[in-house]
PDB file of C-alpha atoms in Angstrom:
ATOM      1  CA  MET A  24      97.858 140.495  97.098  1.00  0.00           C
ATOM      2  CA  THR A  25     100.103 142.499  94.417  1.00  0.00           C
ATOM      3  CA  ASN A  26     101.078 141.168  91.020  1.00  0.00           C
ATOM      4  CA  GLN A  27     104.653 141.014  92.167  1.00  0.00           C
ATOM      5  CA  SER A  28     103.789 138.843  95.475  1.00  0.00           C
ATOM      6  CA  ALA A  29     101.404 136.528  93.149  1.00  0.00           C
ATOM      7  CA  GLN A  30     104.200 135.943  90.768  1.00  0.00           C
ATOM      8  CA  THR A  31     106.560 135.036  93.678  1.00  0.00           C
ATOM      9  CA  GLU A  32     104.289 132.640  95.348  1.00  0.00           C
ATOM     10  CA  ALA A  33     103.542 130.952  92.184  1.00  0.00           C
ATOM     11  CA  GLY A  34     107.286 130.617  91.363  1.00  0.00           C
ATOM     12  CA  GLY A  35     107.483 129.078  94.827  1.00  0.00           C
ATOM     13  CA  ARG A  36     104.978 126.499  94.327  1.00  0.00           C
ATOM     14  CA  ILE A  37     106.745 125.576  90.940  1.00  0.00           C
ATOM     15  CA  GLY A  38     109.920 125.215  92.893  1.00  0.00           C
ATOM     16  CA  ARG A  39     108.744 123.151  95.413  1.00  0.00           C
ATOM     17  CA  LEU A  40     106.725 121.038  92.948  1.00  0.00           C
ATOM     18  CA  TYR A  41     110.147 120.382  90.952  1.00  0.00           C
ATOM     19  CA  ASP A  42     112.042 119.826  93.958  1.00  0.00           C
ATOM     20  CA  LEU A  43     109.451 117.126  95.212  1.00  0.00           C
ATOM     21  CA  VAL A  44     109.252 115.517  91.715  1.00  0.00           C
ATOM     22  CA  THR A  45     113.130 115.249  91.020  1.00  0.00           C
ATOM     23  CA  ARG A  46     113.980 114.183  94.596  1.00  0.00           C
ATOM     24  CA  HIS A  47     111.352 111.307  94.493  1.00  0.00           C
ATOM     25  CA  TRP A  48     111.680 110.388  90.758  1.00  0.00           C
ATOM     26  CA  PRO A  49     112.283 106.592  91.202  1.00  0.00           C
ATOM     27  CA  LEU A  50     109.189 106.265  93.186  1.00  0.00           C
ATOM     28  CA  LEU A  51     106.961 108.485  90.731  1.00  0.00           C
ATOM     29  CA  ALA A  52     108.638 106.848  87.488  1.00  0.00           C
ATOM     30  CA  PHE A  53     107.941 103.170  89.128  1.00  0.00           C
ATOM     31  CA  LEU A  54     103.983 104.397  90.137  1.00  0.00           C
ATOM     32  CA  SER A  55     103.709 106.166  86.747  1.00  0.00           C
ATOM     33  CA  SER A  56     104.787 102.857  84.823  1.00  0.00           C
ATOM     34  CA  ALA A  57     102.447 100.802  87.144  1.00  0.00           C
ATOM     35  CA  LEU A  58      99.622 102.950  86.297  1.00  0.00           C
ATOM     36  CA  MET A  59     100.131 103.114  82.583  1.00  0.00           C
ATOM     37  CA  LEU A  60     100.298  99.241  82.757  1.00  0.00           C
ATOM     38  CA  ALA A  61      97.058  99.144  84.725  1.00  0.00           C
ATOM     39  CA  ILE A  62      95.502 101.543  82.476  1.00  0.00           C
ATOM     40  CA  ALA A  63      96.645  99.409  79.464  1.00  0.00           C
ATOM     41  CA  HIS A  64      95.195  96.217  81.228  1.00  0.00           C
ATOM     42  CA  ALA A  65      91.892  97.948  82.164  1.00  0.00           C
ATOM     43  CA  PHE A  66      91.412  98.917  78.494  1.00  0.00           C
ATOM     44  CA  GLU A  67      91.640  95.154  77.715  1.00  0.00           C
ATOM     45  CA  ARG A  68      90.046  93.655  80.398  1.00  0.00           C
ATOM     46  CA  PHE A  69      87.251  96.104  80.907  1.00  0.00           C
ATOM     47  CA  GLY A  70      87.001  97.865  77.726  1.00  0.00           C
ATOM     48  CA  GLY A  71      87.370  94.570  75.473  1.00  0.00           C
ATOM     49  CA  LEU A  72      90.223  96.228  73.626  1.00  0.00           C
ATOM     50  CA  ALA A  73      92.846  93.464  72.490  1.00  0.00           C
ATOM     51  CA  PRO A  74      96.271  94.872  72.278  1.00  0.00           C
ATOM     52  CA  CYS A  75      98.073  94.880  68.995  1.00  0.00           C
ATOM     53  CA  HIS A  76     101.692  93.965  68.872  1.00  0.00           C
ATOM     54  CA  LEU A  77     102.877  97.415  69.085  1.00  0.00           C
ATOM     55  CA  CYS A  78     100.597  97.855  71.934  1.00  0.00           C
ATOM     56  CA  LEU A  79     102.278  94.967  73.727  1.00  0.00           C
ATOM     57  CA  LYS A  80     105.591  96.207  72.723  1.00  0.00           C
ATOM     58  CA  GLN A  81     104.694  99.563  74.534  1.00  0.00           C
ATOM     59  CA  ARG A  82     104.012  97.823  77.460  1.00  0.00           C
ATOM     60  CA  GLU A  83     107.335  95.966  77.705  1.00  0.00           C
ATOM     61  CA  ILE A  84     108.942  99.568  77.977  1.00  0.00           C
ATOM     62  CA  TYR A  85     106.839 100.363  81.089  1.00  0.00           C
ATOM     63  CA  TRP A  86     107.714  96.869  82.678  1.00  0.00           C
ATOM     64  CA  ALA A  87     111.526  97.585  82.064  1.00  0.00           C
ATOM     65  CA  ALA A  88     111.004 101.540  83.385  1.00  0.00           C
ATOM     66  CA  GLY A  89     108.889 100.068  86.345  1.00  0.00           C
ATOM     67  CA  THR A  90     111.771  97.941  87.231  1.00  0.00           C
ATOM     68  CA  VAL A  91     114.482 100.426  86.977  1.00  0.00           C
ATOM     69  CA  GLY A  92     112.375 102.734  88.791  1.00  0.00           C
ATOM     70  CA  LEU A  93     111.638 100.166  91.646  1.00  0.00           C
ATOM     71  CA  ILE A  94     115.380  99.340  91.725  1.00  0.00           C
ATOM     72  CA  ALA A  95     116.199 103.007  91.863  1.00  0.00           C
ATOM     73  CA  LEU A  96     114.029 103.441  94.813  1.00  0.00           C
ATOM     74  CA  ILE A  97     115.842 100.692  96.750  1.00  0.00           C
ATOM     75  CA  LEU A  98     119.180 102.000  96.154  1.00  0.00           C
ATOM     76  CA  GLN A  99     117.999 105.415  96.988  1.00  0.00           C
ATOM     77  CA  ARG A 100     118.397 104.613 100.639  1.00  0.00           C
ATOM     78  CA  THR A 101     121.821 103.231 100.219  1.00  0.00           C
ATOM     79  CA  PRO A 102     125.095 104.948 100.380  1.00  0.00           C
ATOM     80  CA  LEU A 103     125.733 103.980  96.503  1.00  0.00           C
ATOM     81  CA  TRP A 104     122.776 106.664  95.542  1.00  0.00           C
ATOM     82  CA  PRO A 105     124.692 109.861  95.272  1.00  0.00           C
ATOM     83  CA  ARG A 106     126.864 108.017  92.473  1.00  0.00           C
ATOM     84  CA  LEU A 107     124.261 106.103  90.622  1.00  0.00           C
ATOM     85  CA  ARG A 108     121.564 108.799  90.777  1.00  0.00           C
ATOM     86  CA  LEU A 109     122.554 110.224  87.707  1.00  0.00           C
ATOM     87  CA  PRO A 110     122.877 106.960  85.408  1.00  0.00           C
ATOM     88  CA  ALA A 111     119.644 105.787  86.957  1.00  0.00           C
ATOM     89  CA  ASN A 112     117.697 108.665  86.131  1.00  0.00           C
ATOM     90  CA  LEU A 113     119.121 108.975  82.704  1.00  0.00           C
ATOM     91  CA  LEU A 114     118.530 105.069  81.973  1.00  0.00           C
ATOM     92  CA  LEU A 115     114.596 105.953  82.866  1.00  0.00           C
ATOM     93  CA  GLY A 116     114.963 109.067  80.606  1.00  0.00           C
ATOM     94  CA  ALA A 117     116.316 106.418  77.723  1.00  0.00           C
ATOM     95  CA  LEU A 118     113.505 104.063  78.373  1.00  0.00           C
ATOM     96  CA  PHE A 119     110.697 106.501  78.304  1.00  0.00           C
ATOM     97  CA  LEU A 120     111.992 108.291  75.309  1.00  0.00           C
ATOM     98  CA  TYR A 121     112.469 104.967  73.384  1.00  0.00           C
ATOM     99  CA  GLY A 122     108.874 104.497  74.485  1.00  0.00           C
ATOM    100  CA  ALA A 123     107.707 107.759  73.103  1.00  0.00           C
ATOM    101  CA  GLY A 124     109.532 106.784  69.982  1.00  0.00           C
ATOM    102  CA  LEU A 125     108.026 103.543  69.519  1.00  0.00           C
ATOM    103  CA  ALA A 126     104.465 105.040  70.509  1.00  0.00           C
ATOM    104  CA  THR A 127     105.404 107.531  67.849  1.00  0.00           C
ATOM    105  CA  TYR A 128     105.884 104.687  65.160  1.00  0.00           C
ATOM    106  CA  HIS A 129     102.404 103.161  66.455  1.00  0.00           C
ATOM    107  CA  ALA A 130     100.678 106.471  65.764  1.00  0.00           C
ATOM    108  CA  GLY A 131     102.075 107.103  62.499  1.00  0.00           C
ATOM    109  CA  ALA A 132     101.209 103.612  61.520  1.00  0.00           C
ATOM    110  CA  GLU A 133      97.782 104.501  62.760  1.00  0.00           C
ATOM    111  CA  TRP A 134      97.546 107.583  60.624  1.00  0.00           C
ATOM    112  CA  LYS A 135      98.822 105.658  57.505  1.00  0.00           C
ATOM    113  CA  TRP A 136     101.988 108.053  57.577  1.00  0.00           C
ATOM    114  CA  TRP A 137     103.841 104.871  57.349  1.00  0.00           C
ATOM    115  CA  PRO A 138     103.356 101.291  57.285  1.00  0.00           C
ATOM    116  CA  GLY A 139     103.485  99.290  60.307  1.00  0.00           C
ATOM    117  CA  PRO A 140     105.174  95.977  60.697  1.00  0.00           C
ATOM    118  CA  SER A 141     104.182  93.237  58.497  1.00  0.00           C
ATOM    119  CA  SER A 142     103.242  90.750  61.687  1.00  0.00           C
ATOM    120  CA  CYS A 143     100.417  93.191  62.359  1.00  0.00           C
ATOM    121  CA  SER A 144      98.552  94.227  59.261  1.00  0.00           C
ATOM    122  CA  GLY A 145      95.256  92.634  60.455  1.00  0.00           C
ATOM    123  CA  LEU A 146      94.391  91.633  57.085  1.00  0.00           C
ATOM    124  CA  GLY A 147      91.730  88.990  56.419  1.00  0.00           C
ATOM    125  CA  SER A 148      88.388  88.170  57.460  1.00  0.00           C
ATOM    126  CA  ALA A 149      86.929  85.236  59.111  1.00  0.00           C
ATOM    127  CA  GLY A 150      85.054  82.477  57.616  1.00  0.00           C
ATOM    128  CA  ALA A 151      82.870  79.409  58.561  1.00  0.00           C
ATOM    129  CA  ALA A 152      86.213  77.184  58.705  1.00  0.00           C
ATOM    130  CA  ASP A 153      87.668  79.721  61.020  1.00  0.00           C
ATOM    131  CA  LEU A 154      84.667  79.879  63.270  1.00  0.00           C
ATOM    132  CA  GLU A 155      84.749  76.262  63.333  1.00  0.00           C
ATOM    133  CA  ALA A 156      88.779  76.053  64.318  1.00  0.00           C
ATOM    134  CA  MET A 157      87.608  78.333  66.940  1.00  0.00           C
ATOM    135  CA  LEU A 158      85.248  76.377  68.574  1.00  0.00           C
ATOM    136  CA  LYS A 159      87.637  73.404  68.355  1.00  0.00           C
ATOM    137  CA  GLY A 160      90.473  75.289  69.826  1.00  0.00           C
ATOM    138  CA  THR A 161      92.742  74.804  66.791  1.00  0.00           C
ATOM    139  CA  ALA A 162      92.038  78.164  65.517  1.00  0.00           C
ATOM    140  CA  LYS A 163      94.974  80.718  64.910  1.00  0.00           C
ATOM    141  CA  ILE A 164      93.901  83.934  66.568  1.00  0.00           C
ATOM    142  CA  LYS A 165      95.548  86.997  64.761  1.00  0.00           C
ATOM    143  CA  ALA A 166      96.107  90.017  66.722  1.00  0.00           C
ATOM    144  CA  PRO A 167      94.218  93.469  66.003  1.00  0.00           C
ATOM    145  CA  ALA A 168      95.721  95.532  63.660  1.00  0.00           C
ATOM    146  CA  CYS A 169      98.548  97.900  64.542  1.00  0.00           C
ATOM    147  CA  ASP A 170      97.672 100.392  61.974  1.00  0.00           C
ATOM    148  CA  LYS A 171      93.929 100.676  63.018  1.00  0.00           C
ATOM    149  CA  ALA A 172      93.036 102.793  66.336  1.00  0.00           C
ATOM    150  CA  ALA A 173      90.987 100.905  68.635  1.00  0.00           C
ATOM    151  CA  TRP A 174      90.240 104.045  70.760  1.00  0.00           C
ATOM    152  CA  VAL A 175      90.528 107.790  70.177  1.00  0.00           C
ATOM    153  CA  PHE A 176      90.135 110.507  72.733  1.00  0.00           C
ATOM    154  CA  LEU A 177      90.474 114.252  71.642  1.00  0.00           C
ATOM    155  CA  GLY A 178      91.708 113.063  68.181  1.00  0.00           C
ATOM    156  CA  LEU A 179      94.770 111.093  69.876  1.00  0.00           C
ATOM    157  CA  SER A 180      94.747 107.329  70.056  1.00  0.00           C
ATOM    158  CA  MET A 181      96.398 105.427  72.937  1.00  0.00           C
ATOM    159  CA  ALA A 182      99.501 105.411  71.140  1.00  0.00           C
ATOM    160  CA  GLY A 183      99.246 109.057  70.506  1.00  0.00           C
ATOM    161  CA  TRP A 184      98.556 109.666  74.322  1.00  0.00           C
ATOM    162  CA  ASN A 185     101.304 107.324  75.089  1.00  0.00           C
ATOM    163  CA  VAL A 186     103.692 109.775  72.919  1.00  0.00           C
ATOM    164  CA  LEU A 187     102.816 112.410  75.179  1.00  0.00           C
ATOM    165  CA  ILE A 188     102.987 110.853  78.351  1.00  0.00           C
ATOM    166  CA  SER A 189     106.180 108.862  77.318  1.00  0.00           C
ATOM    167  CA  LEU A 190     107.922 112.333  76.444  1.00  0.00           C
ATOM    168  CA  LYS A 191     106.891 113.969  79.794  1.00  0.00           C
ATOM    169  CA  LEU A 192     108.223 110.949  81.803  1.00  0.00           C
ATOM    170  CA  ALA A 193     111.552 111.314  79.900  1.00  0.00           C
ATOM    171  CA  VAL A 194     111.593 114.878  80.708  1.00  0.00           C
ATOM    172  CA  TRP A 195     111.193 114.578  84.158  1.00  0.00           C
ATOM    173  CA  SER A 196     113.769 111.667  84.509  1.00  0.00           C
ATOM    174  CA  VAL A 197     116.410 114.130  82.860  1.00  0.00           C
ATOM    175  CA  LEU A 198     115.317 116.893  85.461  1.00  0.00           C
ATOM    176  CA  ALA A 199     115.762 114.446  88.094  1.00  0.00           C
ATOM    177  CA  ALA A 200     119.476 113.266  86.625  1.00  0.00           C
ATOM    178  CA  LEU A 201     120.419 117.034  86.366  1.00  0.00           C
ATOM    179  CA  ARG A 202     119.144 117.763  89.980  1.00  0.00           C
ATOM    180  CA  LYS A 203     121.979 119.745  91.677  1.00  0.00           C
ATOM    181  CA  SER A 204     121.812 118.088  95.307  1.00  0.00           C
ATOM    182  CA  GLU A 205     119.938 115.607  97.350  1.00  0.00           C
ATOM    183  CA  THR A 206     118.697 117.823  99.925  1.00  0.00           C
ATOM    184  CA  ALA A 207     116.698 115.758 102.848  1.00  0.00           C
ATOM    185  CA  ALA A 208     113.082 116.880 103.255  1.00  0.00           C
TER     186      ALA A 208
END
């Protein structure tokens, strides 16, 4: 295979991938949101990493985006879709971009670039009275601190990874919105 034909074939594969992703974006946005929520819940349930206030706020974005993706998926099967494709995909893009901003704020608080919310400082320690209150069921349990990364992989916390994933999802949403036509496959 010559270099020219290899480049043409690679370009063809990229074009087919672009076409496939942008044509089925509502489904992929719904599935991506569901996967991100499942991963977050798995870290909580199986990894024992309780979410902080900002973690829970980031999950809300995926709940909203998943709902919009599901509604858009249903609308794709109606005659309304050609008129609603642009606003639905731009709404998904805006949600994912907002999620990236929120995750950036969280990651910045973890890196001590700026303070996190005061409701999420995680300051204080548990004493004997706190333990007794926990046993009686009257304790006021504090959420983990937003300014401490509970998990880091390749130098990025969960919030840092969420920034990258949310940005990728926002870009794909805009690409799907700017798609020229709805060709049948």
